[in-house]
Coordinates of C-alpha atoms in Angstrom, one line a residue:
X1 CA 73.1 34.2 16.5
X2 CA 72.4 34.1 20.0
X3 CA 72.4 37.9 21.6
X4 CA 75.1 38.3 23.0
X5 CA 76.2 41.9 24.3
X6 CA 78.6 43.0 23.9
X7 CA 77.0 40.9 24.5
X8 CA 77.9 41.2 22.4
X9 CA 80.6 42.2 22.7
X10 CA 78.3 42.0 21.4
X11 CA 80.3 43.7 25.9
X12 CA 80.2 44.0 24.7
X13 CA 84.7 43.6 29.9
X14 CA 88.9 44.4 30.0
X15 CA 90.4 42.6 32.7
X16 CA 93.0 44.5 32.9
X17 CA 95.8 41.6 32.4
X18 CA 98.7 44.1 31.6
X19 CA 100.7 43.4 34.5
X20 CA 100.9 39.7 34.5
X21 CA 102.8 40.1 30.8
X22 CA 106.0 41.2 32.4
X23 CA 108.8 38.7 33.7
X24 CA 108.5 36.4 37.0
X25 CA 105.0 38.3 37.0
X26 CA 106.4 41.5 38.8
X27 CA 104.3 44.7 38.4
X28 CA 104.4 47.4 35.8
X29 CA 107.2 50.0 36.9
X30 CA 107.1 53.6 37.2
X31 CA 106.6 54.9 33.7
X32 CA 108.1 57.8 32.7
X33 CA 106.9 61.3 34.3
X34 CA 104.5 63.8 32.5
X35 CA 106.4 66.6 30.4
X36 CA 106.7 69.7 32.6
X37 CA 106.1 68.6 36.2
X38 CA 103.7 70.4 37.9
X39 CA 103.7 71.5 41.6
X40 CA 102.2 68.7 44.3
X41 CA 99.4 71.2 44.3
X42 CA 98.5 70.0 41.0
X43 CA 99.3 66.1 42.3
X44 CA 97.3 66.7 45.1
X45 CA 94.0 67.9 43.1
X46 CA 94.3 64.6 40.7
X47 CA 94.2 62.6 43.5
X48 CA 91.4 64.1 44.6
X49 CA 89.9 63.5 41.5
X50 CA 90.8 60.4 41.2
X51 CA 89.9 59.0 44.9
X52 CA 86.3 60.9 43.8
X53 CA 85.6 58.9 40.2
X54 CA 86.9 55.7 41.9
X55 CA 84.4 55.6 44.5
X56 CA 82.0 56.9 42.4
X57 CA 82.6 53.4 39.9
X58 CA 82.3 51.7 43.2
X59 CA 85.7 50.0 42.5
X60 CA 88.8 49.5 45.4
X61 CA 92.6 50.8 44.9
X62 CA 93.0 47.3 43.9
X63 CA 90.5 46.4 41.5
X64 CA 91.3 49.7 40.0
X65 CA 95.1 49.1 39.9
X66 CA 93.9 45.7 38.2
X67 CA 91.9 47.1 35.8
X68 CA 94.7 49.3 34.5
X69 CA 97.3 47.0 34.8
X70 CA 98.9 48.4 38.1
X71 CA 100.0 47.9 41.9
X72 CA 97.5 49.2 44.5
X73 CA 100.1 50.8 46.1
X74 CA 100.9 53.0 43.0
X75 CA 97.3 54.0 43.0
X76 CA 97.1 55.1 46.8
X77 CA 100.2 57.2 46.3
X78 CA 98.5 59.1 43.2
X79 CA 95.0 59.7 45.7
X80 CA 97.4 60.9 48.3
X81 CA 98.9 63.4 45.9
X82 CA 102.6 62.1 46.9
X83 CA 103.0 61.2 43.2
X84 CA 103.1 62.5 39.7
X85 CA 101.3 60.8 37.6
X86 CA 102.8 58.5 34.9
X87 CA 101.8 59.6 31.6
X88 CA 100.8 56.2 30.0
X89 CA 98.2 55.8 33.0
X90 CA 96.3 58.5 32.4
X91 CA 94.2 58.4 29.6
X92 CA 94.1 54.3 30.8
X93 CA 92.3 55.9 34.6
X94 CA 89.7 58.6 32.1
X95 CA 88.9 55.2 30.1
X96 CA 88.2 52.9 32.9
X97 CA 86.3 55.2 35.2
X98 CA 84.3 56.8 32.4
X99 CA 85.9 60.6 33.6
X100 CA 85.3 62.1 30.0
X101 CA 89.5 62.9 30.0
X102 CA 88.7 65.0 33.3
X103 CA 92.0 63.6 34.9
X104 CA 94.2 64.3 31.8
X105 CA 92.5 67.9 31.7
X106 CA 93.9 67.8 35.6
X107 CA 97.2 67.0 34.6
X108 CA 97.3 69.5 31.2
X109 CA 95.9 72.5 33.3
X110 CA 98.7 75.4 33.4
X111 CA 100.4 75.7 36.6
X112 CA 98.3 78.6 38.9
X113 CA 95.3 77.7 36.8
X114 CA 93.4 75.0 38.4
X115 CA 90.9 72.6 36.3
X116 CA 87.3 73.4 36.0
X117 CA 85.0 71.5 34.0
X118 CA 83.2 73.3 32.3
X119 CA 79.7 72.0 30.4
X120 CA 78.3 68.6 30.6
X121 CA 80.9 65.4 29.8
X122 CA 79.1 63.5 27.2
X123 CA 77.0 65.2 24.1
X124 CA 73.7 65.7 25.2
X125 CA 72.7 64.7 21.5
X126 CA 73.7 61.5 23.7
X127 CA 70.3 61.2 25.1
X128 CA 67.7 62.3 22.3
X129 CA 64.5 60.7 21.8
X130 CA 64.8 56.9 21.6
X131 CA 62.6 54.5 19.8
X132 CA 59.6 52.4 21.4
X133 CA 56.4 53.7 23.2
X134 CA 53.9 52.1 25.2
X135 CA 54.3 51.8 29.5
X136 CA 53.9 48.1 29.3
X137 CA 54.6 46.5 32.6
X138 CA 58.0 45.3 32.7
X139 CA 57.4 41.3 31.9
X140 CA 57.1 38.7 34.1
X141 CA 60.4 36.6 32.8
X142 CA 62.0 39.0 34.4
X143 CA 61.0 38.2 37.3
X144 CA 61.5 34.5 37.2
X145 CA 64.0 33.3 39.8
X146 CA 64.9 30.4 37.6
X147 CA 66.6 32.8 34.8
X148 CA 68.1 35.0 37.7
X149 CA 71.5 35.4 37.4
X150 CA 73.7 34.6 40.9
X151 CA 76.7 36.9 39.7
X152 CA 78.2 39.2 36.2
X153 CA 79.1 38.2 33.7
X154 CA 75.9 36.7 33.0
X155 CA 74.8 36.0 29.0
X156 CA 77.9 37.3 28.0
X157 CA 77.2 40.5 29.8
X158 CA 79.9 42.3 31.9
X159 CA 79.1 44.2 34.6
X160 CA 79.2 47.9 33.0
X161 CA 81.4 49.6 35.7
X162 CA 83.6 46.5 36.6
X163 CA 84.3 44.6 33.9
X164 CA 84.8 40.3 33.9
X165 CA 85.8 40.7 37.8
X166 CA 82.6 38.7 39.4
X167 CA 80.9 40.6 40.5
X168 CA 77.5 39.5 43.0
X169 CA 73.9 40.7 41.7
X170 CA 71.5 42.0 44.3
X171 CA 68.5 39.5 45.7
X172 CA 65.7 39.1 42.9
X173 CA 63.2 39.3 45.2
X174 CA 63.8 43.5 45.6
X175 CA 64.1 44.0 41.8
X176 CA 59.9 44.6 41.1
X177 CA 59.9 47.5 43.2
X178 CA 63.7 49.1 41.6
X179 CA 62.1 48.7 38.4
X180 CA 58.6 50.3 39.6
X181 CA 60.2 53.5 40.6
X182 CA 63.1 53.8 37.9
X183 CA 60.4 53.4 34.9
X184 CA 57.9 55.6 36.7
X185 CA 56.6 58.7 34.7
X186 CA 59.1 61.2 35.7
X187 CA 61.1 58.7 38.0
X188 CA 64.7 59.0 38.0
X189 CA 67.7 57.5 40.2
X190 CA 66.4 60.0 43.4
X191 CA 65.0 57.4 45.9
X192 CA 66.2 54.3 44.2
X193 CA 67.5 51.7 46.9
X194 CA 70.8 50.8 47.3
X195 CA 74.4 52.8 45.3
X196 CA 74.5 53.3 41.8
X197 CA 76.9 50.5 41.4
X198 CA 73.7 47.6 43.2
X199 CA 71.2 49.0 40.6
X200 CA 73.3 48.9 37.8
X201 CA 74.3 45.5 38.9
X202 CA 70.4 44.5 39.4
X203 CA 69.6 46.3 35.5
X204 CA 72.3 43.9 34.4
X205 CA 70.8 40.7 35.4
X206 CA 67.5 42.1 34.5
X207 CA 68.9 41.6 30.7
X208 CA 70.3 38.8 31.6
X209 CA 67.1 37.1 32.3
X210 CA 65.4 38.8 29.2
X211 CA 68.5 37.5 27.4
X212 CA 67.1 34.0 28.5
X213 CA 63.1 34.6 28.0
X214 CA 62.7 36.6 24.9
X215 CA 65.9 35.1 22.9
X216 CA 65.7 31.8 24.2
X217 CA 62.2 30.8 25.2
X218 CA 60.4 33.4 22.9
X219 CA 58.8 35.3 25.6
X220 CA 56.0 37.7 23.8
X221 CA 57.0 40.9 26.0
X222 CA 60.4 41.0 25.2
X223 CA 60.9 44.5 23.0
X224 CA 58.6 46.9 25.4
X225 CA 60.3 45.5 28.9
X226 CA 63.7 46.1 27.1
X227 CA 62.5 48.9 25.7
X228 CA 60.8 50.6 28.6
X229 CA 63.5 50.0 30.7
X230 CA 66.2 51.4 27.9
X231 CA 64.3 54.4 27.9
X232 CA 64.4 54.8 32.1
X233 CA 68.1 54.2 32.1
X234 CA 68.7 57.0 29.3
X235 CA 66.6 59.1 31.2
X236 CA 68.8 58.3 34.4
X237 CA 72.3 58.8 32.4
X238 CA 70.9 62.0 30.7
X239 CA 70.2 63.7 34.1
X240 CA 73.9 62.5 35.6
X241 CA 75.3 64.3 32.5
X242 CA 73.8 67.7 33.0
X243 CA 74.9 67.3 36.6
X244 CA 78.5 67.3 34.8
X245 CA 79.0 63.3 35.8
X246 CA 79.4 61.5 32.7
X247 CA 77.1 58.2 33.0
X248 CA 80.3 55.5 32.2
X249 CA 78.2 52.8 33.9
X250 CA 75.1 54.0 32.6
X251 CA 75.9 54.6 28.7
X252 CA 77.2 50.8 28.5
X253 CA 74.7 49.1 30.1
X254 CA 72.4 51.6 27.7
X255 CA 74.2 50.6 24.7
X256 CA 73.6 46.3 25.7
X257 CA 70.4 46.8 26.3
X258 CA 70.2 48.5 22.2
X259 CA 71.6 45.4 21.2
X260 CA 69.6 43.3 22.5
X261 CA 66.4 45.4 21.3
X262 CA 67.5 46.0 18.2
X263 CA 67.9 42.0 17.9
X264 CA 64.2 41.5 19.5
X265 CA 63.1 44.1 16.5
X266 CA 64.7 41.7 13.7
X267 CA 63.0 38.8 15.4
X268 CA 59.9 40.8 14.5
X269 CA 61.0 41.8 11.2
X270 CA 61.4 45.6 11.8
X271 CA 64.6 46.4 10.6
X272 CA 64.3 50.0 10.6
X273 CA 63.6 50.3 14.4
X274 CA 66.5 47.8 14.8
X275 CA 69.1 49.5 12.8
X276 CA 67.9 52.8 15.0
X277 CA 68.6 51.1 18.1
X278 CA 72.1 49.8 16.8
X279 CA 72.4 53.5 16.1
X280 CA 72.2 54.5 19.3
X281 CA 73.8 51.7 21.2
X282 CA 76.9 52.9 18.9
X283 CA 76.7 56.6 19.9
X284 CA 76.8 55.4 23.9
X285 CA 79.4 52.3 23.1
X286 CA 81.6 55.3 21.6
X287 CA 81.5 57.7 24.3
X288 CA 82.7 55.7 26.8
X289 CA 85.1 53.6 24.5
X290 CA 83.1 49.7 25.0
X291 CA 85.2 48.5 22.5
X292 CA 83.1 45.0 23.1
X293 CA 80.3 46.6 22.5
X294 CA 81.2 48.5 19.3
X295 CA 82.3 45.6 17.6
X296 CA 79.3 43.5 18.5
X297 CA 77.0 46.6 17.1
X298 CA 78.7 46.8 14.0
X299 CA 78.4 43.5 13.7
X300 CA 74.8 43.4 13.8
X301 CA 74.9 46.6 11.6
X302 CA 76.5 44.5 9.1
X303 CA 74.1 41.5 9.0
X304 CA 70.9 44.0 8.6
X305 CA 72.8 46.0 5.1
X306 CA 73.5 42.0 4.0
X307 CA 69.9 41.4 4.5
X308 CA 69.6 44.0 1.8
X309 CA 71.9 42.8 -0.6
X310 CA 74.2 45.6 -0.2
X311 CA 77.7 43.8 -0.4
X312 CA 79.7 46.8 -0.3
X313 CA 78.1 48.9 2.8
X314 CA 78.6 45.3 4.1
X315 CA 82.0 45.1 3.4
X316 CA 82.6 48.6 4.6
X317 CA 81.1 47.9 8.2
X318 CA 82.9 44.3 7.9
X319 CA 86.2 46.1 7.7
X320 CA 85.3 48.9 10.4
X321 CA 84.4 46.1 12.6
X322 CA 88.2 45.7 12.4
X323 CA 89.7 48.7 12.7
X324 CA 87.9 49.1 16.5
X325 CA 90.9 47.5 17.6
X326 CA 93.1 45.0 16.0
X327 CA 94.8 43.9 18.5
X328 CA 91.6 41.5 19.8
X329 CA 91.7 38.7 18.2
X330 CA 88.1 38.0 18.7
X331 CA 87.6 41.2 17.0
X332 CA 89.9 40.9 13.8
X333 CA 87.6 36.4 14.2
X334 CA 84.6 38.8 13.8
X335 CA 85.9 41.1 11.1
X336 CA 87.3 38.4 8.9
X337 CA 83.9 35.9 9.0
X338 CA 81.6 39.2 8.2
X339 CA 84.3 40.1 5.1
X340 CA 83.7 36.5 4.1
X341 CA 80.3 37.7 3.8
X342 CA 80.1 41.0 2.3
X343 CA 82.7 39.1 -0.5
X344 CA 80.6 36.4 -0.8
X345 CA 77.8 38.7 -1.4
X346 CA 80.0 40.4 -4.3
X347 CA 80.5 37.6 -6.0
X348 CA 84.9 37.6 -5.4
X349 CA 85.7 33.7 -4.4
X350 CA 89.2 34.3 -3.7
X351 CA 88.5 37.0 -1.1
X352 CA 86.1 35.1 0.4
X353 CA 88.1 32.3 0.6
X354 CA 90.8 33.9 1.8
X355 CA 88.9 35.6 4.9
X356 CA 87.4 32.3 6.0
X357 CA 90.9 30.8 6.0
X358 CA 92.2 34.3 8.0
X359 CA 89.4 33.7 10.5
X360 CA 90.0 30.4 11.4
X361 CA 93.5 31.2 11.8
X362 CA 92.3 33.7 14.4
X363 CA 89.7 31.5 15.9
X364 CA 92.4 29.0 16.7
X365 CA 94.3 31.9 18.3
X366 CA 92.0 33.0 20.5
X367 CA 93.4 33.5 24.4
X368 CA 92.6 34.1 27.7
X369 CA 91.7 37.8 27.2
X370 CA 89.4 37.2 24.2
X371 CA 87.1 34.8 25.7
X372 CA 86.6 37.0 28.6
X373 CA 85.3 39.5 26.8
X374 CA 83.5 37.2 24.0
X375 CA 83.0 33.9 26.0
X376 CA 80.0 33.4 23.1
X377 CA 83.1 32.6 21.1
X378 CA 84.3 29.3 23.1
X379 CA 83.5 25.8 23.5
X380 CA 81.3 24.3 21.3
X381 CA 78.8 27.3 21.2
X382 CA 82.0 29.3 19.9
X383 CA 82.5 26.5 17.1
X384 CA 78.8 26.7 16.1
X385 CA 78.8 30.1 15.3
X386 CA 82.4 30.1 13.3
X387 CA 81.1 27.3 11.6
X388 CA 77.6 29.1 10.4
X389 CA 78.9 31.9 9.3
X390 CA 81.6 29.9 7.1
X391 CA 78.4 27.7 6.2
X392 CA 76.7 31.6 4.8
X393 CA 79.3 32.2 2.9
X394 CA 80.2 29.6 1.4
X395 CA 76.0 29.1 0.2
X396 CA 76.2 32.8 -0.4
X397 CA 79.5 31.8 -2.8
X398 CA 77.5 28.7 -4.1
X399 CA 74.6 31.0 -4.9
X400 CA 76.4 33.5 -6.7
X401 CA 78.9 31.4 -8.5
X402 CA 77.0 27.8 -9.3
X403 CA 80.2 26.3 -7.7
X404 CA 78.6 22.8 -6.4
X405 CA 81.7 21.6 -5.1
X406 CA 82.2 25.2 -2.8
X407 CA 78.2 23.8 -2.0
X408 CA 79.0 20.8 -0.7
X409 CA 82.3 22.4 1.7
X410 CA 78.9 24.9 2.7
X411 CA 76.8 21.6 3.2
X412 CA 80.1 20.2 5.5
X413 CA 80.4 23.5 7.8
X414 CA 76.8 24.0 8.5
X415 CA 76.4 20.6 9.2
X416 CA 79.4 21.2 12.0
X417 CA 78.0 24.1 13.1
X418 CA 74.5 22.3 13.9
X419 CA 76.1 19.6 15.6
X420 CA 77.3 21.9 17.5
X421 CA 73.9 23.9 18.7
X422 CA 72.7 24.1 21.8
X423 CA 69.4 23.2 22.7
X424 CA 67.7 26.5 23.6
X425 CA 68.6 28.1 20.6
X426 CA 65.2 27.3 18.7
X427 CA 65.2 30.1 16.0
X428 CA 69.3 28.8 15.1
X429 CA 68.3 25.9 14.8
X430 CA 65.6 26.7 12.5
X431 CA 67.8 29.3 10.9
X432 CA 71.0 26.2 10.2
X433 CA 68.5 24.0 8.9
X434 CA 67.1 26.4 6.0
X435 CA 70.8 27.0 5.2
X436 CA 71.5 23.6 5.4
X437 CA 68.4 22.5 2.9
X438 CA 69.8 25.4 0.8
X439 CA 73.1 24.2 0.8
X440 CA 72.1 20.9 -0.6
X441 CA 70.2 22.9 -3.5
X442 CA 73.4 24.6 -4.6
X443 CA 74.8 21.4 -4.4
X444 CA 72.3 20.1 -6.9
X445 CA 69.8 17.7 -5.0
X446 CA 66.5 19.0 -4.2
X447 CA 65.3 16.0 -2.8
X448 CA 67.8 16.4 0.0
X449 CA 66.7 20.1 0.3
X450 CA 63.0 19.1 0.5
X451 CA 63.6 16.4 3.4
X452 CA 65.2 19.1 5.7
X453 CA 62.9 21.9 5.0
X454 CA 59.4 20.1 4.8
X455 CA 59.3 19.6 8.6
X456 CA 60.4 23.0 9.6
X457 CA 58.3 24.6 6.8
X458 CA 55.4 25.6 8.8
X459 CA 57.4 27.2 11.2
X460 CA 59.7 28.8 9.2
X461 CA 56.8 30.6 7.1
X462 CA 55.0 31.8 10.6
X463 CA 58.5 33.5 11.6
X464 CA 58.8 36.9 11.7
X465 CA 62.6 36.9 11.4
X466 CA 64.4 38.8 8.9
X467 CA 67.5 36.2 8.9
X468 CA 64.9 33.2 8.6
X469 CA 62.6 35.1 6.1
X470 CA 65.9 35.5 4.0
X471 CA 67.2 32.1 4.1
X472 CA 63.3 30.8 3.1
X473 CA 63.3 33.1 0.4
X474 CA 66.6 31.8 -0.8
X475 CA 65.9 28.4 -1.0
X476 CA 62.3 28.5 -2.1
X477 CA 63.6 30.8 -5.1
X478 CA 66.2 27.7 -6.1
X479 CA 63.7 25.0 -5.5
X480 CA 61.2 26.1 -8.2
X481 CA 63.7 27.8 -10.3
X482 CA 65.4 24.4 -11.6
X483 CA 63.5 21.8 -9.7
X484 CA 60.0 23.4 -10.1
X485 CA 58.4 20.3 -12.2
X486 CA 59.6 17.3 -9.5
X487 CA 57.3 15.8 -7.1
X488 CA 58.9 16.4 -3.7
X489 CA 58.9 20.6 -4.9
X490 CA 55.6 20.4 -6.2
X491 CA 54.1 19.2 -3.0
X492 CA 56.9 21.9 -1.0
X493 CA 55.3 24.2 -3.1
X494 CA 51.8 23.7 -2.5
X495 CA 52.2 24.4 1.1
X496 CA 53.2 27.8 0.7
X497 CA 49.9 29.0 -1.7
X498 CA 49.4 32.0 1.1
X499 CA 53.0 33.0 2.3
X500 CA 54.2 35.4 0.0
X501 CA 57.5 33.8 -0.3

């Protein structure tokens, strides 16, 4: 699948719709007061607080008020200290501006014993070593104003500190010398040009464009520019949280830029490195609650145990891709097609079945809300990946079961799902058409199998990719199993004297 953080998600985003649910689309009312009002005092210093962490996110009274899901005016009383503040929208203003709960620690303080933050926000555990190595120069595809985004979301990615709002992306021209100081041996955010909010805005499109070269056009320097410029922006969060600022904007942009190197190290067939940097981009994902970004993560989590033929750590991250929040129905799409999976992979047809019917049920259902945060989930593109992963499990069933009719529905959905690919998407395409030649196998003609594969062959075998890798293995292992003595798979066979396969 195409990265996607979070985006995923991935991303991997909240609009913050909430008002627009009620009648004649007036605005949320005032929600009931926090239990044992405080003195104004106490008003006055969350407002402080609050005025502080929303300039800080770079966001105005009414993005923020749209983000949460209320009036403007509500959220200039609170910064004016002229009103209590509503219970329900506190933990919603910690989430949103990344405060670490500081404003609900505000509100909880006893009366005559002011708040005081004491220790840094996030764990520092939070910014241990990370993997990669090397300085290489940060890549020249990032630099190319043709894959330069003109705003966020870009790729699927969100900007990190304001969501799906639009937001504009500095000039590409200035972005060599940002990146030359914030990956510079001991280089931090001191000096850097511009608010916090215009360089994570400029890192954002940065991925963006690597999103583009490395995914899309294979550039070779993919992993170290991500890599080197993960590390720089760990570096940068890890110093604002032992300045007691925890890094919201930083930690999700940290934990897209995982996914998308963890990705880049399956292309190369290093899982291990990848399924450390899905580690990681969990840990930041989870202490600023991305819920886009968990549920991409795990997601890619899942895929790697698959690889292993481990159905029931699949299944378990399957169902915890759920559980991040069920009420996205992109999330319980993603859930439901990865349990497909994981019961595929066990060898239960009537679960399987039953999650591939559940997930296009959810797939259909999909609204406003979801494809914000998932837009790799609409249109045709959206289609083309239901449709694959249906198409896996169903082969996987096929595979397990020597079910040729539930081969030929595996034949039907990945034939959807490639009519559906774009054209950048070389390695899915690739990718489909090994599952597809597969698919025929199960479905008990080889020679159909052998017509799809033989022109891809040569670049399947020269691929470093685990997916690929797997689905080669797959359908070599049932071509000369059963079909070993024809023609058409002697002559498939005899190409591959050298691949290991």
């Amino acid at each position: 699948m195409r990265a996607r953080a979070a985006p995923r998600g991935p991303d991997p985003h909240a609009c913050g719709t909430r008002h627009h649910a009620v009648g004649g689309g007036a605005f949320v009312g005032r929600s009931r007061s926090v239990e044992t009002a405080q003195p104004v005092e106490s008003w006055a210093e969350f407002g402080r607080r609050l005025r502080a962490w929303r300039r800080r996110a770079g966001l105005t009274q009414s993005q923020l008020g749209l983000r949460v899901g209320y009036h403007h005016s509500l959220i200039s009383r609170l910064e004016a200290g002229l009103r209590e503040p509503p219970a329900g929208l506190v933990g919603r203003l910690d989430s949103v501006l990344g405060t670490g709960g500081e404003l609900a620690a505000v509100v909880a303080a006893p009366v005559g014993a002011p708040y005081r933050a004491e220790g840094p926000p996030a764990n520092p555990r939070l910014f241990a070593p990370v993997p990669g190595g090397g300085e290489a120069p940060v890549g020249q595809d990032v630099l190319d104003p043709l894959l330069w985004p003109s705003e966020l979301p870009a790729e699927g990615l969100a900007c990190p500190l304001h969501g799906t709002v639009g937001c504009a992306v500095p000039d590409q021209a200035g972005t060599p010398y940002l990146l030359d100081l914030l990956t510079a041996p001991g280089g931090g955010s001191d000096g850097l040009p511009g608010s916090e909010s215009e360089v994570l805005h400029a890192l954002t499109a940065v991925l963006a464009c690597l999103i583009r070269g490395a995914l899309h056009r294979g550039a070779s320097d993919g992993v170290s520019t991500v890599e080197r410029l993960l590390r720089a922006l760990v570096r940068w969060a890890g110093a604002a949280n032992s300045s007691g600022r925890l890094p919201y904007g930083q930690l999700r942009l940290a934990a897209q830029y995982a996914q998308v190197a963890g990705r880049l190290r399956m292309q190369r067939g290093q899982s291990s490195i990848g399924m450390a940097w899905f580690g990681h981009g969990l840990g930041w994902a989870d202490a600023v609650h991305d819920v886009p970004a968990r549920a991409t993560l795990l997601s890619d989590v899942c895929t790697l145990v698959r690889l292993d033929r481990d159905a029931g750590s699949a299944l378990a991250y399957a169902e915890a891709i759920g559980a991040v929040d069920p009420g996205r129905r992109w999330v319980v799409t993603l859930s439901h097609l990865y349990r497909a999976r994981g019961h595929a992979l066990g060898h239960d047809p009537a679960e399987c079945r039953r999650h591939i019917a559940l997930a296009r049920r959810s797939f259909a259902r999909l609204g406003h809300r979801d494809l914000l945060e998932a837009p790799w989930l609409s249109g045709a593109e959206g289609e083309m990946r239901v449709e694959s992963a249906i198409g896996g499990a169903l082969r996987d069933l096929a595979a397990a079961t020597g079910d040729r009719v539930t081969a030929r529905r595996a034949v039907h959905a990945t034939a959807r799902s490639c009519a559906q690919l774009p054209p950048l998407m070389r390695e899915t395409r690739l990718l489909l058409t090994l599952r597809l030649a597969d698919s025929w196998a199960c479905a008990g003609d080889p020679g159909a199998a052998v017509a799809l594969a033989a022109p891809v062959l040569d670049q399947a075998v020269s691929s470093r990719e685990l997916v690929i890798n797997a689905e080669l293995r797959g359908l070599h292992g049932r071509l000369l199993a059963r079909w070993g003595d024809m023609p058409e798979v002697r002559e498939y066979r005899e190409r591959l004297p050298a691949a290991g396969i």
